[in-house]
CSV table of C-alpha atoms and ligand atoms in Angstrom, one decimal:
chain,number,residue,atom,x,y,z
A,17,UNK,CA,179.3,68.6,151.0
A,18,UNK,CA,179.5,70.0,154.5
A,19,UNK,CA,182.5,72.2,153.9
A,20,UNK,CA,182.3,75.9,154.5
A,21,UNK,CA,182.8,76.6,150.9
A,22,UNK,CA,179.5,74.9,150.2
A,23,UNK,CA,177.6,76.7,152.9
A,24,UNK,CA,179.0,80.0,151.9
A,25,UNK,CA,178.3,78.9,148.3
A,26,UNK,CA,174.5,79.5,148.2
A,27,UNK,CA,174.0,81.2,144.9
A,28,UNK,CA,173.5,84.9,145.3
A,29,UNK,CA,173.2,85.7,141.6
A,30,UNK,CA,169.6,86.4,140.4
A,31,UNK,CA,167.6,86.7,137.2
A,32,UNK,CA,164.9,89.3,136.8
A,33,UNK,CA,161.5,87.8,136.6
A,34,UNK,CA,161.0,88.4,132.8
A,35,UNK,CA,164.7,87.7,132.2
A,36,UNK,CA,164.4,84.3,133.7
A,37,UNK,CA,161.4,83.3,131.5
A,38,UNK,CA,163.2,84.5,128.4
A,39,UNK,CA,166.4,82.7,129.4
A,40,UNK,CA,164.5,79.5,130.0
A,41,UNK,CA,162.7,79.8,126.6
A,42,UNK,CA,166.2,80.4,125.1
A,43,UNK,CA,167.3,77.1,126.6
A,44,UNK,CA,164.2,75.1,125.5
A,45,UNK,CA,164.1,76.4,121.9
A,46,UNK,CA,167.0,74.7,120.3
A,47,UNK,CA,167.8,72.3,117.5
A,48,UNK,CA,165.1,70.0,118.9
A,49,UNK,CA,162.4,72.5,117.8
A,50,UNK,CA,163.9,73.2,114.5
A,51,UNK,CA,165.3,70.0,113.1
A,52,UNK,CA,163.5,67.3,115.1
A,53,UNK,CA,160.0,68.4,116.1
A,54,UNK,CA,158.6,69.3,112.6
A,55,UNK,CA,159.8,66.0,111.1
A,56,UNK,CA,158.5,63.7,113.8
A,57,UNK,CA,155.2,65.5,113.7
A,58,UNK,CA,154.9,65.1,109.9
A,59,UNK,CA,155.9,61.4,110.2
A,60,UNK,CA,153.5,60.6,113.0
A,61,UNK,CA,150.1,61.9,111.9
A,62,UNK,CA,150.6,65.7,111.8
A,63,UNK,CA,148.1,67.6,114.0
A,64,UNK,CA,147.1,64.3,115.7
A,65,UNK,CA,150.7,64.0,116.9
A,66,UNK,CA,150.9,67.7,117.8
A,67,UNK,CA,147.9,67.2,120.1
A,68,UNK,CA,149.6,64.1,121.6
A,69,UNK,CA,152.7,66.2,122.1
A,70,UNK,CA,150.7,68.9,124.0
A,71,UNK,CA,149.2,66.2,126.2
A,72,UNK,CA,152.6,64.8,127.0
A,73,UNK,CA,153.9,68.3,127.7
A,74,UNK,CA,151.1,68.9,130.1
A,75,UNK,CA,151.0,65.5,131.8
A,76,UNK,CA,154.7,65.0,132.2
A,77,UNK,CA,156.8,67.8,130.8
A,78,UNK,CA,155.4,70.7,132.8
A,79,UNK,CA,155.2,68.8,136.1
A,80,UNK,CA,158.9,67.8,135.8
A,81,UNK,CA,159.8,71.3,134.7
A,82,UNK,CA,158.1,72.8,137.8
A,83,UNK,CA,159.8,70.2,140.0
A,84,UNK,CA,163.2,71.1,138.6
A,85,UNK,CA,162.6,74.8,139.2
A,86,UNK,CA,161.2,74.3,142.7
A,87,UNK,CA,164.1,72.1,143.7
A,88,UNK,CA,166.6,74.6,142.2
A,89,UNK,CA,165.1,77.6,144.0
A,90,UNK,CA,164.8,75.8,147.3
A,91,UNK,CA,168.3,74.3,147.2
A,92,UNK,CA,170.0,77.5,145.9
A,93,UNK,CA,172.9,75.3,144.8
A,94,UNK,CA,174.3,73.6,141.8
A,95,UNK,CA,172.4,70.8,140.2
A,96,UNK,CA,174.8,68.4,141.9
A,97,UNK,CA,173.9,69.5,145.4
A,98,UNK,CA,170.3,70.6,145.4
A,99,UNK,CA,168.9,67.2,146.1
A,100,UNK,CA,171.2,66.7,149.1
A,101,UNK,CA,170.4,70.2,150.5
A,102,UNK,CA,166.8,69.3,150.4
A,103,UNK,CA,167.3,66.1,152.4
A,104,UNK,CA,168.5,63.5,149.9
A,105,UNK,CA,171.2,61.0,151.0
A,106,UNK,CA,174.2,59.7,149.1
A,107,UNK,CA,172.1,58.1,146.4
A,108,UNK,CA,170.8,61.6,145.6
A,109,UNK,CA,174.3,63.0,145.6
A,110,UNK,CA,175.0,60.4,142.8
A,111,UNK,CA,171.9,61.5,141.0
A,112,UNK,CA,173.0,65.2,141.3
A,113,UNK,CA,176.4,64.4,139.9
A,114,UNK,CA,174.8,62.6,137.0
A,115,UNK,CA,172.9,65.8,136.3
A,116,UNK,CA,176.2,67.6,135.9
A,117,UNK,CA,177.9,64.9,133.9
A,118,UNK,CA,175.1,64.6,131.4
A,119,UNK,CA,175.0,68.3,130.3
A,120,UNK,CA,178.8,68.2,130.0
A,121,UNK,CA,178.6,65.3,127.6
A,122,UNK,CA,175.7,66.9,125.7
A,123,UNK,CA,177.6,70.1,125.3
A,124,UNK,CA,180.6,68.3,124.0
A,125,UNK,CA,178.7,67.3,120.8
A,126,UNK,CA,176.1,70.1,120.7
A,127,UNK,CA,178.8,72.7,120.4
A,128,UNK,CA,180.0,71.0,117.3
A,129,UNK,CA,176.6,71.5,115.7
A,130,UNK,CA,176.6,75.2,116.9
A,131,UNK,CA,179.8,75.5,114.8
A,132,UNK,CA,178.2,74.0,111.7
A,133,UNK,CA,175.4,76.5,111.9
A,134,UNK,CA,177.8,79.5,112.2
A,135,UNK,CA,179.8,78.2,109.2
A,136,UNK,CA,176.7,77.7,107.1
A,137,UNK,CA,175.4,81.2,108.0
A,138,UNK,CA,178.6,82.6,106.4
A,139,UNK,CA,178.5,80.2,103.5
A,140,UNK,CA,174.9,81.2,102.7
A,141,UNK,CA,175.3,84.9,103.0
A,142,UNK,CA,178.5,84.9,100.9
A,143,UNK,CA,176.6,82.9,98.2
A,144,UNK,CA,179.3,80.2,98.3
A,145,UNK,CA,176.8,77.6,99.6
A,146,UNK,CA,174.8,78.0,96.4
A,147,UNK,CA,177.7,77.8,94.0
A,148,UNK,CA,177.4,74.1,93.7
A,149,UNK,CA,174.1,72.2,93.6
A,150,UNK,CA,175.3,69.0,95.2
A,151,UNK,CA,174.6,70.0,98.8
A,152,UNK,CA,175.3,66.5,100.1
A,153,UNK,CA,178.9,66.7,98.8
A,154,UNK,CA,179.3,70.2,100.2
A,155,UNK,CA,178.4,69.0,103.6
A,156,UNK,CA,180.6,65.9,103.4
A,157,UNK,CA,183.5,68.1,102.2
A,158,UNK,CA,183.0,70.4,105.1
A,159,UNK,CA,182.7,67.6,107.6
A,160,UNK,CA,186.0,66.1,106.5
A,161,UNK,CA,187.9,69.3,106.6
A,162,UNK,CA,189.5,71.1,109.6
A,163,UNK,CA,186.8,73.7,109.6
A,164,UNK,CA,184.4,72.0,112.0
A,165,UNK,CA,187.2,71.8,114.5
A,166,UNK,CA,187.9,75.5,114.2
A,167,UNK,CA,184.2,76.4,114.5
A,168,UNK,CA,183.9,74.1,117.5
A,169,UNK,CA,186.6,76.1,119.2
A,170,UNK,CA,185.0,79.5,118.2
A,171,UNK,CA,181.6,78.4,119.4
A,172,UNK,CA,182.9,77.2,122.8
A,173,UNK,CA,184.7,80.6,123.2
A,174,UNK,CA,181.5,82.5,122.3
A,175,UNK,CA,179.4,80.5,124.7
A,176,UNK,CA,182.0,80.7,127.4
A,177,UNK,CA,182.3,84.5,127.0
A,178,UNK,CA,178.5,84.8,127.7
A,179,UNK,CA,178.6,82.6,130.7
A,180,UNK,CA,181.7,84.4,132.1
A,181,UNK,CA,179.8,87.6,132.3
A,182,UNK,CA,177.4,86.1,134.8
A,183,UNK,CA,173.8,85.4,135.2
A,184,UNK,CA,172.3,88.8,134.8
A,185,UNK,CA,174.9,90.6,132.7
A,186,UNK,CA,175.6,87.5,130.6
A,187,UNK,CA,172.9,84.9,130.3
A,188,UNK,CA,169.9,87.2,130.8
A,189,UNK,CA,171.1,90.0,128.7
A,190,UNK,CA,172.2,87.8,125.8
A,191,UNK,CA,168.8,86.0,125.7
A,192,UNK,CA,166.9,89.3,126.0
A,193,UNK,CA,168.5,90.4,122.8
A,194,UNK,CA,168.5,87.1,120.9
A,195,UNK,CA,165.1,85.6,121.7
A,196,UNK,CA,163.1,88.6,120.3
A,197,UNK,CA,165.5,88.6,117.3
A,198,UNK,CA,164.8,84.9,116.8
A,199,UNK,CA,161.0,85.6,116.9
A,200,UNK,CA,161.4,88.2,114.2
A,201,UNK,CA,163.4,85.9,112.0
A,202,UNK,CA,160.9,83.1,112.5
A,203,UNK,CA,158.0,85.2,111.5
A,204,UNK,CA,159.8,86.6,108.5
A,205,UNK,CA,160.8,83.1,107.3
A,206,UNK,CA,157.3,81.8,108.0
A,207,UNK,CA,155.7,84.5,105.8
A,208,UNK,CA,158.2,83.7,103.1
A,209,UNK,CA,157.5,80.0,103.2
A,210,UNK,CA,153.8,80.3,103.5
A,211,UNK,CA,153.6,82.5,100.4
A,212,UNK,CA,155.6,80.0,98.2
A,213,UNK,CA,153.7,78.3,95.5
A,214,UNK,CA,152.3,75.0,96.7
A,215,UNK,CA,153.0,75.9,100.4
A,216,UNK,CA,149.6,74.5,101.5
A,217,UNK,CA,150.7,70.9,100.7
A,218,UNK,CA,153.5,71.3,103.2
A,219,UNK,CA,151.2,72.8,105.8
A,220,UNK,CA,148.8,69.8,105.3
A,221,UNK,CA,151.7,67.3,105.7
A,222,UNK,CA,152.7,69.0,108.9
A,223,UNK,CA,149.3,69.7,110.4
A,224,UNK,CA,146.5,67.6,108.8
A,225,UNK,CA,145.4,65.3,111.6
A,226,UNK,CA,145.7,61.6,110.8
A,227,UNK,CA,144.8,59.6,113.9
A,228,UNK,CA,145.5,56.3,112.1
A,229,UNK,CA,149.2,57.2,112.1
A,230,UNK,CA,149.3,57.3,115.9
A,231,UNK,CA,150.7,54.3,117.6
A,232,UNK,CA,152.0,53.5,121.1
A,233,UNK,CA,155.4,54.3,119.6
A,234,UNK,CA,154.2,57.8,118.7
A,235,UNK,CA,153.2,58.3,122.3
A,236,UNK,CA,156.7,57.4,123.5
A,237,UNK,CA,158.3,59.6,120.8
A,238,UNK,CA,156.1,62.5,121.8
A,239,UNK,CA,156.9,62.0,125.4
A,240,UNK,CA,160.6,61.7,124.9
A,241,UNK,CA,160.6,64.8,122.7
A,242,UNK,CA,158.5,66.8,125.1
A,243,UNK,CA,161.1,66.1,127.7
A,244,UNK,CA,164.1,66.9,125.5
A,245,UNK,CA,162.4,70.0,124.1
A,246,UNK,CA,161.9,71.5,127.5
A,247,UNK,CA,165.6,70.9,128.3
A,248,UNK,CA,164.6,68.6,131.2
A,249,UNK,CA,166.9,66.2,132.9
A,250,UNK,CA,170.0,68.3,131.9
A,251,UNK,CA,170.3,70.1,135.2
A,252,UNK,CA,169.6,73.3,133.4
A,253,UNK,CA,166.3,74.3,135.0
A,254,UNK,CA,167.5,73.2,138.4
A,255,UNK,CA,170.6,75.4,138.0
A,256,UNK,CA,168.5,78.3,136.6
A,257,UNK,CA,165.9,77.7,139.4
A,258,UNK,CA,168.6,78.6,141.9
A,259,UNK,CA,168.8,82.1,140.4
A,260,UNK,CA,165.1,82.7,140.5
A,261,UNK,CA,163.7,85.4,142.8
A,262,UNK,CA,161.7,84.0,145.7
A,263,UNK,CA,158.7,86.1,144.8
A,264,UNK,CA,158.4,84.8,141.3
A,265,UNK,CA,155.5,82.4,140.6
A,266,UNK,CA,157.0,79.2,139.4
A,267,UNK,CA,153.6,77.9,138.2
A,268,UNK,CA,153.2,80.9,135.9
A,269,UNK,CA,156.8,80.6,134.7
A,270,UNK,CA,156.3,76.9,133.9
A,271,UNK,CA,153.3,77.6,131.7
A,272,UNK,CA,155.0,80.5,130.0
A,273,UNK,CA,158.1,78.4,129.2
A,274,UNK,CA,156.0,75.5,127.9
A,275,UNK,CA,153.9,77.9,125.7
A,276,UNK,CA,157.0,79.6,124.3
A,277,UNK,CA,158.6,76.3,123.4
A,278,UNK,CA,155.4,75.1,121.7
A,279,UNK,CA,155.0,78.3,119.7
A,280,UNK,CA,158.5,78.3,118.4
A,281,UNK,CA,158.2,74.6,117.4
A,282,UNK,CA,155.0,75.3,115.6
A,283,UNK,CA,156.4,78.1,113.6
A,284,UNK,CA,159.5,76.1,112.8
A,285,UNK,CA,157.3,73.5,111.2
A,286,UNK,CA,155.4,76.2,109.2
A,287,UNK,CA,158.8,77.2,107.8
A,288,UNK,CA,160.3,73.8,107.0
A,289,UNK,CA,157.4,71.9,105.3
A,290,UNK,CA,156.1,74.6,103.0
A,291,UNK,CA,159.7,75.3,101.9
A,292,UNK,CA,160.6,71.8,101.2
A,293,UNK,CA,157.3,70.8,99.6
A,294,UNK,CA,157.1,73.8,97.4
A,295,UNK,CA,160.3,72.7,95.7
A,296,UNK,CA,159.5,69.0,95.7
A,297,UNK,CA,162.3,68.1,98.1
A,298,UNK,CA,161.8,65.3,100.5
A,299,UNK,CA,161.8,66.6,104.1
A,300,UNK,CA,164.2,64.8,106.3
A,301,UNK,CA,165.3,65.3,109.9
A,302,UNK,CA,168.5,66.3,111.7
A,303,UNK,CA,171.6,67.4,109.9
A,304,UNK,CA,170.5,66.2,106.5
A,305,UNK,CA,167.3,68.3,106.7
A,306,UNK,CA,169.0,71.6,107.5
A,307,UNK,CA,172.4,71.2,105.8
A,308,UNK,CA,171.3,69.3,102.6
A,309,UNK,CA,167.5,69.4,102.0
A,310,UNK,CA,166.8,73.0,103.0
A,311,UNK,CA,169.8,74.6,101.1
A,312,UNK,CA,168.5,72.9,98.0
A,313,UNK,CA,165.1,74.5,98.5
A,314,UNK,CA,166.6,77.9,99.3
A,315,UNK,CA,168.8,77.8,96.2
A,316,UNK,CA,165.7,77.4,94.1
A,317,UNK,CA,163.9,80.5,95.4
A,318,UNK,CA,164.5,84.1,94.6
A,319,UNK,CA,166.8,85.8,97.1
A,320,UNK,CA,167.6,82.3,98.4
A,321,UNK,CA,171.0,83.4,99.7
A,322,UNK,CA,169.2,85.9,101.9
A,323,UNK,CA,166.5,83.6,103.2
A,324,UNK,CA,169.0,80.8,103.5
A,325,UNK,CA,171.4,83.0,105.4
A,326,UNK,CA,168.6,84.2,107.7
A,327,UNK,CA,167.6,80.6,108.3
A,328,UNK,CA,171.1,79.6,109.4
A,329,UNK,CA,171.3,82.6,111.7
A,330,UNK,CA,168.1,81.5,113.2
A,331,UNK,CA,169.4,78.1,113.7
A,332,UNK,CA,172.6,79.4,115.2
A,333,UNK,CA,170.7,81.6,117.7
A,334,UNK,CA,168.5,78.7,118.8
A,335,UNK,CA,171.6,76.5,119.3
A,336,UNK,CA,173.7,79.0,121.0
A,337,UNK,CA,171.1,80.1,123.6
A,338,UNK,CA,170.6,76.4,124.4
A,339,UNK,CA,174.4,75.8,124.6
A,340,UNK,CA,174.7,78.8,127.0
A,341,UNK,CA,172.2,77.3,129.4
A,342,UNK,CA,173.9,73.9,129.4
A,343,UNK,CA,177.4,75.2,130.0
A,344,UNK,CA,176.1,77.0,133.1
A,345,UNK,CA,175.4,73.6,134.8
A,346,UNK,CA,178.9,72.3,135.1
A,347,UNK,CA,180.2,75.9,135.6
A,348,UNK,CA,177.9,76.4,138.6
A,349,UNK,CA,179.1,73.0,139.9
A,350,UNK,CA,182.8,73.9,139.5
A,351,UNK,CA,182.3,77.2,141.3
A,352,UNK,CA,180.5,75.5,144.2
A,353,UNK,CA,182.7,72.5,144.5
A,354,UNK,CA,186.1,74.1,144.2
A,355,UNK,CA,185.3,77.6,145.2
A,356,UNK,CA,186.7,78.9,141.9
A,357,UNK,CA,185.7,82.3,140.5
A,358,UNK,CA,183.2,82.3,137.7
A,359,UNK,CA,185.8,83.1,135.1
A,360,UNK,CA,188.1,80.3,136.1
A,361,UNK,CA,185.2,77.8,136.3
A,362,UNK,CA,184.0,78.8,132.8
A,363,UNK,CA,187.3,78.5,131.0
A,364,UNK,CA,188.4,75.3,132.8
A,365,UNK,CA,185.1,73.6,132.0
A,366,UNK,CA,185.1,75.0,128.4
A,367,UNK,CA,188.6,73.8,127.6
A,368,UNK,CA,188.0,70.3,129.1
A,369,UNK,CA,184.7,70.0,127.3
A,370,UNK,CA,186.2,71.2,124.0
A,371,UNK,CA,189.1,68.7,124.3
A,372,UNK,CA,186.6,65.9,125.1
A,373,UNK,CA,184.6,66.9,122.1
A,374,UNK,CA,187.6,66.9,119.6
A,375,UNK,CA,187.5,63.1,119.0
A,376,UNK,CA,183.7,63.3,118.7
A,377,UNK,CA,184.0,66.0,116.0
A,378,UNK,CA,186.7,64.1,114.2
A,379,UNK,CA,184.7,60.9,114.2
A,380,UNK,CA,182.1,62.8,112.0
A,381,UNK,CA,184.3,63.2,109.0
A,382,UNK,CA,188.1,63.7,109.3
A,383,UNK,CA,188.7,60.4,111.1
A,384,UNK,CA,185.8,58.1,110.0
A,385,UNK,CA,187.4,55.1,111.7
A,386,UNK,CA,186.5,56.4,115.2
A,387,UNK,CA,183.6,54.0,115.4
A,388,UNK,CA,182.5,51.5,118.0
A,389,UNK,CA,179.9,48.9,117.1
A,390,UNK,CA,178.8,50.6,113.9
A,391,UNK,CA,178.3,54.0,115.6
A,392,UNK,CA,180.8,56.9,115.5
A,393,UNK,CA,181.8,58.5,118.8
A,394,UNK,CA,179.6,61.6,118.2
A,395,UNK,CA,176.5,59.4,117.7
A,396,UNK,CA,177.4,57.3,120.8
A,397,UNK,CA,177.5,60.3,123.1
A,398,UNK,CA,174.3,61.6,121.6
A,399,UNK,CA,172.6,58.2,122.0
A,400,UNK,CA,173.8,57.6,125.6
A,401,UNK,CA,172.8,61.0,126.8
A,402,UNK,CA,169.5,61.5,124.9
A,403,UNK,CA,168.2,58.0,125.2
A,404,UNK,CA,169.5,56.7,128.5
A,405,UNK,CA,170.7,59.5,130.8
A,406,UNK,CA,167.9,62.0,130.2
A,407,UNK,CA,164.9,59.8,130.8
A,408,UNK,CA,166.7,58.2,133.7
A,409,UNK,CA,167.3,61.5,135.4
A,410,UNK,CA,163.6,62.4,134.6
A,411,UNK,CA,162.5,59.4,136.6
A,412,UNK,CA,164.7,60.3,139.5
A,413,UNK,CA,163.5,64.0,139.6
A,414,UNK,CA,159.9,62.9,139.7
A,415,UNK,CA,160.6,60.4,142.4
A,416,UNK,CA,162.5,62.9,144.5
A,417,UNK,CA,159.9,65.6,144.3
A,418,UNK,CA,157.0,63.1,144.5
A,419,UNK,CA,158.1,61.0,147.4
A,420,UNK,CA,161.3,62.1,149.0
A,421,UNK,CA,161.0,65.8,149.4
A,422,UNK,CA,159.2,66.9,152.6
A,423,UNK,CA,158.8,70.6,151.7
A,424,UNK,CA,157.5,70.1,148.3
A,425,UNK,CA,154.1,71.8,148.8
A,426,UNK,CA,155.4,75.0,150.2
A,427,UNK,CA,158.3,75.2,147.7
A,428,UNK,CA,156.0,74.8,144.7
A,429,UNK,CA,153.9,77.8,145.7
A,430,UNK,CA,150.9,76.2,144.0
A,431,UNK,CA,147.3,76.5,145.3
A,432,UNK,CA,146.1,73.3,146.8
A,433,UNK,CA,144.1,72.0,143.9
A,434,UNK,CA,146.9,72.5,141.4
A,435,UNK,CA,149.4,71.1,143.9
A,436,UNK,CA,147.4,67.9,144.2
A,437,UNK,CA,147.3,67.5,140.4
A,438,UNK,CA,151.0,68.2,140.2
A,439,UNK,CA,151.9,65.7,142.9
A,440,UNK,CA,149.7,63.1,141.3
A,441,UNK,CA,151.7,63.5,138.1
A,442,UNK,CA,155.0,63.4,139.9
A,443,UNK,CA,154.0,60.2,141.8
A,444,UNK,CA,152.0,58.2,139.4
A,445,UNK,CA,152.3,59.5,135.9
A,446,UNK,CA,155.7,61.0,135.2
A,447,UNK,CA,157.9,58.3,136.7
A,448,UNK,CA,156.0,55.5,135.1
A,449,UNK,CA,155.8,57.0,131.6
A,450,UNK,CA,159.4,58.2,131.7
A,451,UNK,CA,160.4,54.6,132.6
A,452,UNK,CA,158.7,53.4,129.5
A,453,UNK,CA,160.5,56.0,127.5
A,454,UNK,CA,163.8,54.9,129.0
A,455,UNK,CA,163.1,51.2,128.2
A,456,UNK,CA,162.0,52.2,124.6
A,457,UNK,CA,164.8,54.6,123.8
A,458,UNK,CA,167.5,52.4,125.3
A,459,UNK,CA,166.2,49.5,123.0
A,460,UNK,CA,165.0,47.2,125.8
A,461,UNK,CA,161.4,47.6,124.9
A,462,UNK,CA,160.4,47.1,121.3
A,463,UNK,CA,157.1,48.1,119.8
B,519,PFF,N1,165.6,72.0,124.4
B,519,PFF,C1,166.8,71.9,123.7
B,519,PFF,C2,166.6,71.7,122.2
B,519,PFF,O1,165.5,71.4,121.9
B,519,PFF,O2,167.6,71.7,121.5
B,519,PFF,C3,167.6,70.9,124.4
B,519,PFF,C4,169.0,71.2,124.6
B,519,PFF,C5,170.0,70.5,123.9
B,519,PFF,C6,169.4,72.2,125.4
B,519,PFF,C7,171.3,70.8,124.0
B,519,PFF,C8,170.7,72.5,125.6
B,519,PFF,C9,171.6,71.8,124.9
B,519,PFF,F1,172.9,72.1,125.0
């Protein structure tokens, strides 16, 4: 990348200090917090798992998060080039490219789910969702119609529109409006769920510590989720890091982002379990939790259309602010690599990503035959990215910052005692634990 384009291409766009933290929280708070975290916590020993999750966040998540930010800010380039700019050779160019490919693949299926949340917001507010009690069939009928495809396109246009406005007028402004709105919705829904009859049973399931449920497997699940939840390994924080002011404390930002992610996850659990338990509905995870189990609970409560509608808006906000952050990664790459304008980069990437996602969306319902080895295309891309590419990139980032990068101390801006702890994690804890996660999630290691 020694062309003039690249040299001239040092990013000049910047976040404000607060804007950056809010945008990073917007990225980290996503479907992972709302439809995955509560369930895996409830299944793996409640508060015991929550504590384990916090330990993983501190030992591995935050160190890698800080490494991504520091690399991004020092490289002032796209996620594909920062390693190289900081002294990495061709192998690191490959690692950088992987960091751009992975978010592209994730966005191709995540944007489909963004579309589902928008569709369900409208269904709930219009009351149509509650016209029929069989929420499983409603979801199947929706999945096998053309609607998901239309919503997929609408969602991509929406996310592209935000990114096209730029870092400060687009990403930052959008998050500054939506993240506080999301906080209000969360608190409102939490109050509603905690005041339902029998809510305490749900709270106990979520938070009562049961250390006997913890296993080595829970540790790997907690670690993998800490990583996903902070949006690590997706090139996002490296790309955002390139827009961070040089006076901003990265250590403080890291802690603020981690705390924000944790608080939003905790409140999500305090909404989901009291709601499902109060109506005797088995909590599930993923799509069946939010599109089947929760609508059943909302339909049974007074003003369910309102609370259900607000819940889907909450979900849509969480998903869109994450999708915005991930689209910026390939867009920053396209701008840098081909010298395109932001607008051209956004719409080129958005169209290609949408087209790539069409068969994935179809494989979910309309064309059920789009399967390979018992898994549909949507699930394959989810599996490959979440279980293989993300932990692999995590290992690479820790190795780069821990062993390869000469300027790491200065770039981190940490005081020497914190720096030593950070480097210790990057050298000895994060890469080894992430390697275990990789072996476990890819199916090589069985527990
Ligand atoms: N931290 C995000 C979440 O919990 O959903 C991870 C993420 C996924 C970010 C997909 C962005 C994205 F497009």
